[in-house]
PDB file of C-alpha atoms in Angstrom:
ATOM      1  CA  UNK E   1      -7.133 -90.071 -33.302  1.00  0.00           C
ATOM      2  CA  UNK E   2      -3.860 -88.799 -32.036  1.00  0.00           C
ATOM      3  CA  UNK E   3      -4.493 -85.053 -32.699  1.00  0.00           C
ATOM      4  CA  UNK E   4      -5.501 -82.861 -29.912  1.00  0.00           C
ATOM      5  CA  UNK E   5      -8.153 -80.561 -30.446  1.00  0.00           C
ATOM      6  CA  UNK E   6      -6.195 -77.451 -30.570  1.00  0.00           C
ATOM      7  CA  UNK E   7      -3.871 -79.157 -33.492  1.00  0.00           C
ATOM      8  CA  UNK E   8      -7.123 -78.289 -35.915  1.00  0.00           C
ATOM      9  CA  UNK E   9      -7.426 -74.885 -34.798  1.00  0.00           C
ATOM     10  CA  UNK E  10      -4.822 -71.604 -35.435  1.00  0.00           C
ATOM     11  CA  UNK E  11      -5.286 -67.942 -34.687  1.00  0.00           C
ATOM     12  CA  UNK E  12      -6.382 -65.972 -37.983  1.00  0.00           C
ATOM     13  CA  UNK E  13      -7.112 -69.595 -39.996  1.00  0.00           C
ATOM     14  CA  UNK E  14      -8.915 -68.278 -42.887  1.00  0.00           C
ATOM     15  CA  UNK E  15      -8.886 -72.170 -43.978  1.00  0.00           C
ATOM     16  CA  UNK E  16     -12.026 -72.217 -46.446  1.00  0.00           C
ATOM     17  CA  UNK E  17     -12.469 -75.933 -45.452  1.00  0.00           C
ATOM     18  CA  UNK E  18     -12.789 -75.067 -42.098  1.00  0.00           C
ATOM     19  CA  UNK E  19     -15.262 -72.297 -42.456  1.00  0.00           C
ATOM     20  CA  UNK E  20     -17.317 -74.599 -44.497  1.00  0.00           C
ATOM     21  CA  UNK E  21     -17.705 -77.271 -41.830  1.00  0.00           C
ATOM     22  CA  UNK E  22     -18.943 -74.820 -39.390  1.00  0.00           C
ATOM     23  CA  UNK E  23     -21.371 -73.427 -41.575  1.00  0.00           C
ATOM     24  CA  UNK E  24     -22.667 -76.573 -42.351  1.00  0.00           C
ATOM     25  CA  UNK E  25     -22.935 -77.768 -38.800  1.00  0.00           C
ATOM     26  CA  UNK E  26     -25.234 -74.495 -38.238  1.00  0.00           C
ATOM     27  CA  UNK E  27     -27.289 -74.941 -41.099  1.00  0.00           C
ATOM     28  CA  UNK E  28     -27.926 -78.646 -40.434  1.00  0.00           C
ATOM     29  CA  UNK E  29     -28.268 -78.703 -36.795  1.00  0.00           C
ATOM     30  CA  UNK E  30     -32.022 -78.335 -35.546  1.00  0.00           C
ATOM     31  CA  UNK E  31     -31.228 -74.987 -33.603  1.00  0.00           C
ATOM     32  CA  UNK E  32     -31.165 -71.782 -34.423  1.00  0.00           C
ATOM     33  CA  UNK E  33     -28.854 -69.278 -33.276  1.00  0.00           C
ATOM     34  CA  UNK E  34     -28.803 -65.564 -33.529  1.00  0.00           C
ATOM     35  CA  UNK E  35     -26.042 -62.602 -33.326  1.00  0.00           C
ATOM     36  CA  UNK E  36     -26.870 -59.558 -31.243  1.00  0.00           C
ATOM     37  CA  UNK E  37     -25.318 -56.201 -32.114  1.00  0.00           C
ATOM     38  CA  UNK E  38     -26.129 -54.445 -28.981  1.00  0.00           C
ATOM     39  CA  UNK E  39     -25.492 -50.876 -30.532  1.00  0.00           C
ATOM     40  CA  UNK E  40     -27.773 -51.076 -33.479  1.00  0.00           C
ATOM     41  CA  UNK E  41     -30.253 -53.370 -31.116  1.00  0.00           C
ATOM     42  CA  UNK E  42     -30.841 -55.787 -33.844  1.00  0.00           C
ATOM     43  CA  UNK E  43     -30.786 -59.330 -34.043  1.00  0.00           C
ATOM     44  CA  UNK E  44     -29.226 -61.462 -37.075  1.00  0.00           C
ATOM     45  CA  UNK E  45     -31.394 -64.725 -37.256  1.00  0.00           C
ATOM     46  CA  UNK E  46     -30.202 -67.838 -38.768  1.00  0.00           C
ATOM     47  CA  UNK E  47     -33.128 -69.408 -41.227  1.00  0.00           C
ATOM     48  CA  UNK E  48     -33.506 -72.249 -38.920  1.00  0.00           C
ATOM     49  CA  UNK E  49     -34.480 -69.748 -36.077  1.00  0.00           C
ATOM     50  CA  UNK E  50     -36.543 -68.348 -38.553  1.00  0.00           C
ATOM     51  CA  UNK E  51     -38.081 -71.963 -39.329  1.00  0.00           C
ATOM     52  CA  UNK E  52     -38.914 -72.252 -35.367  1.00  0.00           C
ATOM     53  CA  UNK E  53     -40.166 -69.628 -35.084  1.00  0.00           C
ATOM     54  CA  UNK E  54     -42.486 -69.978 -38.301  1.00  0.00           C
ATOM     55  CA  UNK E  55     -41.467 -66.497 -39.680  1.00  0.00           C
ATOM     56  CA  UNK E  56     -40.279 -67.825 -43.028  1.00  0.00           C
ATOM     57  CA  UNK E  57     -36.692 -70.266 -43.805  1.00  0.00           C
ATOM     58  CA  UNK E  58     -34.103 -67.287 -45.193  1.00  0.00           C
ATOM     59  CA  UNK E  59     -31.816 -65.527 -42.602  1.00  0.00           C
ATOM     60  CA  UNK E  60     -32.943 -62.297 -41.300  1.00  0.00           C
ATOM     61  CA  UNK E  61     -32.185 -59.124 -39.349  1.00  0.00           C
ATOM     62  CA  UNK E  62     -35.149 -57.956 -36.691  1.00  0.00           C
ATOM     63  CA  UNK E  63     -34.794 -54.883 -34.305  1.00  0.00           C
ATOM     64  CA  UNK E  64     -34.405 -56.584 -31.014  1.00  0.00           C
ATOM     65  CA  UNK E  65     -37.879 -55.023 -29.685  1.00  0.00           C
ATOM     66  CA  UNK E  66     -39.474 -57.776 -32.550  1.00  0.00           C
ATOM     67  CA  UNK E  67     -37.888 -60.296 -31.074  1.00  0.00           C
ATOM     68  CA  UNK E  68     -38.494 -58.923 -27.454  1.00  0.00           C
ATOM     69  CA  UNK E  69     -42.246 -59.277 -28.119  1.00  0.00           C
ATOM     70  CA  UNK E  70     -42.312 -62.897 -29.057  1.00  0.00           C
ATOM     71  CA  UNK E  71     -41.540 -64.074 -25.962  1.00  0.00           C
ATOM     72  CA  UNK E  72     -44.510 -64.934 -23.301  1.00  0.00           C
ATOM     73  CA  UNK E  73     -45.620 -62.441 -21.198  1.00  0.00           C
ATOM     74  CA  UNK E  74     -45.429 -64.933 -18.153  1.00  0.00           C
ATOM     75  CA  UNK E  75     -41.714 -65.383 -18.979  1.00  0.00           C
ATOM     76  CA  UNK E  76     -40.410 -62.177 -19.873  1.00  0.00           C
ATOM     77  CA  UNK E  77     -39.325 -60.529 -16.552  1.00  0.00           C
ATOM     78  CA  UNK E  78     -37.710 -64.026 -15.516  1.00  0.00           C
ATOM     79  CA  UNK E  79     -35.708 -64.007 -18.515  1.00  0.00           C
ATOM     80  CA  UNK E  80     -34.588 -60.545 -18.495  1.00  0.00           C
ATOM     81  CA  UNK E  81     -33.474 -60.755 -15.103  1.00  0.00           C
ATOM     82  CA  UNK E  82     -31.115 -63.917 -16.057  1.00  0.00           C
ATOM     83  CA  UNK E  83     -30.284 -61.318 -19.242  1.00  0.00           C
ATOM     84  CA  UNK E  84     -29.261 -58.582 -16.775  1.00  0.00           C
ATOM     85  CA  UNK E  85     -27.403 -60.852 -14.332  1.00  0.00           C
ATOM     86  CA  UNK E  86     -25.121 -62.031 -17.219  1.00  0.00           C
ATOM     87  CA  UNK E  87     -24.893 -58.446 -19.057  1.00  0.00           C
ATOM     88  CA  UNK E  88     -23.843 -57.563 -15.083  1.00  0.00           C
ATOM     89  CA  UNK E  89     -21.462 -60.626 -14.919  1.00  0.00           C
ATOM     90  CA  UNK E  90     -22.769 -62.255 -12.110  1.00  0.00           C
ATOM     91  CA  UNK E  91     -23.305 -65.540 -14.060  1.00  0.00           C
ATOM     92  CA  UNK E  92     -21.675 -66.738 -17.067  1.00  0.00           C
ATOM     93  CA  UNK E  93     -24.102 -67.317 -19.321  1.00  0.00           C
ATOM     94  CA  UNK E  94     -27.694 -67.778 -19.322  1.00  0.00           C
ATOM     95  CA  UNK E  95     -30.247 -70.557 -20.640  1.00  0.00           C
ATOM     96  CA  UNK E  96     -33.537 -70.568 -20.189  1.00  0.00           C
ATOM     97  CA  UNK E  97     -37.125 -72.286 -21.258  1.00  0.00           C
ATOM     98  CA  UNK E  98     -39.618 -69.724 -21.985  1.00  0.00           C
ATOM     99  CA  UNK E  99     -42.326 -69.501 -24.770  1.00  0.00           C
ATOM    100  CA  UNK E 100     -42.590 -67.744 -27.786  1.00  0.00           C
ATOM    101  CA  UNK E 101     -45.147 -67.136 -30.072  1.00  0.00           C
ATOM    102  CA  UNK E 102     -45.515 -68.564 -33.569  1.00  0.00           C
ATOM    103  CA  UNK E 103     -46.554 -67.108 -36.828  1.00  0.00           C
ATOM    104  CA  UNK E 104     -49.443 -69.621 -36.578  1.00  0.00           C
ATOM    105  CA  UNK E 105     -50.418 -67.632 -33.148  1.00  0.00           C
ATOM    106  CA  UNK E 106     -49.794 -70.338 -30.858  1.00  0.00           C
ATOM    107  CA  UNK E 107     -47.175 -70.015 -28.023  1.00  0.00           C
ATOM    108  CA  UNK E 108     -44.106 -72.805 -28.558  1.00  0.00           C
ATOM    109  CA  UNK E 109     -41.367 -73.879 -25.841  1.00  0.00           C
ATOM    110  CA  UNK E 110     -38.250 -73.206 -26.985  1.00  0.00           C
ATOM    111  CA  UNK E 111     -34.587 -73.088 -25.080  1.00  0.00           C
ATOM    112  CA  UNK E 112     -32.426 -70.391 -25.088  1.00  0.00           C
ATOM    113  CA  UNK E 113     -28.935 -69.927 -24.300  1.00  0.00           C
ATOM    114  CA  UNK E 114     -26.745 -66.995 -25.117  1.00  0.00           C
ATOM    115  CA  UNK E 115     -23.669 -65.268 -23.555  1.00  0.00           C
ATOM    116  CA  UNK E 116     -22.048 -61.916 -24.208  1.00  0.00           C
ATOM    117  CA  UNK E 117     -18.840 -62.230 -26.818  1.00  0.00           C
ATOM    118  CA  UNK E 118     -17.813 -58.869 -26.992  1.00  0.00           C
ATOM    119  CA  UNK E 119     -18.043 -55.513 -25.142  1.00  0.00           C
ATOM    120  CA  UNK E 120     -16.673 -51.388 -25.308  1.00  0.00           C
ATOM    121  CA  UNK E 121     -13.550 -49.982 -23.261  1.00  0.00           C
ATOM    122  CA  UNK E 122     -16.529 -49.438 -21.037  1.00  0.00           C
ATOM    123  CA  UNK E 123     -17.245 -52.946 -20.070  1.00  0.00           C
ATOM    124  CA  UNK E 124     -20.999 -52.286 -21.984  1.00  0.00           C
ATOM    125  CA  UNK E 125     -21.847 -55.089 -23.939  1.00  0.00           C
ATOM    126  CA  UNK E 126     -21.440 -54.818 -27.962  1.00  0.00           C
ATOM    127  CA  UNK E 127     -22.033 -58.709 -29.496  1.00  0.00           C
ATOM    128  CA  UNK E 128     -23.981 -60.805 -27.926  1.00  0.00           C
ATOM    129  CA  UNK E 129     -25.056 -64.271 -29.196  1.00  0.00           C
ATOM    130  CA  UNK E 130     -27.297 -67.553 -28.725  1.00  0.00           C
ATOM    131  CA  UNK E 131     -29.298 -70.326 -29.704  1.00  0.00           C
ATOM    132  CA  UNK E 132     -32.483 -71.237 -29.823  1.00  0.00           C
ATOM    133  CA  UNK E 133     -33.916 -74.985 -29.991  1.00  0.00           C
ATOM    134  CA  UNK E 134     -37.707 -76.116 -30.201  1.00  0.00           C
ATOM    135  CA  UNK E 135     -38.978 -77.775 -26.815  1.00  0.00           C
ATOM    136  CA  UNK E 136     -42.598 -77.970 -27.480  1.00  0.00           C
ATOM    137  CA  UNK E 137     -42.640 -81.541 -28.322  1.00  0.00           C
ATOM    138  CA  UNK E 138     -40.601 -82.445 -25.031  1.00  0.00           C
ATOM    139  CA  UNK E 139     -42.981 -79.981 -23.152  1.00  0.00           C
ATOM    140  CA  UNK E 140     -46.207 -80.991 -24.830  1.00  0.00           C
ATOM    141  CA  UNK E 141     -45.209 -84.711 -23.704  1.00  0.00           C
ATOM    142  CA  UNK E 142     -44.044 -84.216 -19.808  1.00  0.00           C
ATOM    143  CA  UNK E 143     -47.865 -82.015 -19.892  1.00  0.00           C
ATOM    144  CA  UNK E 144     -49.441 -85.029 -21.154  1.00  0.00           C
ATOM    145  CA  UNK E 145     -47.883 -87.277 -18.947  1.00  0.00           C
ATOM    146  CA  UNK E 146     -48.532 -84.925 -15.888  1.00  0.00           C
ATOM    147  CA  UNK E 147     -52.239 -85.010 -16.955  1.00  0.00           C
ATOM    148  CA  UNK E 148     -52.853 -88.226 -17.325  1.00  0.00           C
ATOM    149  CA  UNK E 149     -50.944 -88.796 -13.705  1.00  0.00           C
ATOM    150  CA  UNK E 150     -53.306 -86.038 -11.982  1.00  0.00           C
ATOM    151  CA  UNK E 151     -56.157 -88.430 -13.716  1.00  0.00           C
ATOM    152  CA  UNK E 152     -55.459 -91.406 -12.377  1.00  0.00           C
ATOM    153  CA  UNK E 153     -54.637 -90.131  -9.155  1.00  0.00           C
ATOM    154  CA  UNK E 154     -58.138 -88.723  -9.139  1.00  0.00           C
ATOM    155  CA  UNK E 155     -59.439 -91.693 -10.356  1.00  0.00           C
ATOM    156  CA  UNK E 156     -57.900 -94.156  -7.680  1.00  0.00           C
ATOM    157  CA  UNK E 157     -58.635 -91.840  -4.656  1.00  0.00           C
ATOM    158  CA  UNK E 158     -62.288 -91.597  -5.037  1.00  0.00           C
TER     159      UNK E 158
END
C-alpha cells in the first residue's frame, strides 16, 4: 500500500462509505464506548456497552449519576481522581481497571479509557468520551492462577 494514512482522510468528508466503516468497526468490535455531554451530565451508551454491562443490547442515554453508581465502591475515589487529573490536564488521558456491577448483581472487571474532546471558552469540559472492554475473564484467570500459586506454596512449605 502506497497511500499514507492521511490520503484516506479530508476535513468535512461526509463520504457515506467512510462513515459506514467506522460504524461498523464500533458495532463489531467487543468494546463499548460511550459519549459524555458534560452539560446535560448524561452518557450516550453504545449497545455493546450496554451488552457488558448486561443492561439490555440497544443504545442508550443514562444520567451520568447511573452510570456513576455502577462502578465499585473500592474503585471509585481512585478513578475519579485519574477523572479529575485529566478534566485538570495534568495527564492526557486516563485508563483504568475498576469493577462494575452487572444486571445479574455480580461485580465484572472491565477497562476504561476516555479523554476529554471538547470544552467551553472557559477551558470547562463539554464532550467527553471512552470505551469500555470486559476484563473479567483475564481477571478471573490471573485470580485463579494466583490461588492456586498461594496453594502450592502452602503446600510445599509445610
Amino acid at each position: 500500500m502506497t497511500e499514507s494514512p492521511t490520503a484516506f482522510v479530508s476535513e468535512g468528508d461526509s463520504d457515506p462509505l467512510r462513515s459506514d466503516r467506522w460504524r461498523h468497526a464500533i458495532e463489531s468490535a467487543p468494546v463499548g464506548v460511550w459519549d459524555c455531554d458534560c452539560q446535560r451530565r448524561t452518557l450516550y451508551c453504545s449497545s455493546e456497552l450496554m451488552q457488558i454491562i448486561g443492561i439490555g443490547s440497544a443504545a442508550a442515554e443514562y444520567p451520568m449519576e447511573y452510570w456513576t453508581n455502577l462502578i465499585h465502591a473500592d474503585e471509585r475515589e481512585a478513578l475519579a481522581q485519574r477523572f479529575q487529573a485529566h478534566l485538570d490536564r495534568r495527564t492526557p488521558n486516563v485508563q483504568f481497571e475498576h469493577r462494575v456491577l452487572h444486571a445479574d448483581g455480580r461485580y465484572r472487571w472491565v477497562r476504561t479509557s476516555l479523554a476529554v474532546i471538547s470544552r467551553d471558552e472557559n477551558g470547562e469540559p463539554t464532550r467527553v468520551v471512552g470505551t469500555l472492554q470486559s476484563i473479567d475473564d483475564v481477571k478471573q484467570a490471573q485470580l485463579s492462577a494466583m490461588l492456586a500459586a498461594a496453594q502450592d506454596q502452602a503446600i510445599f512449605s509445610t
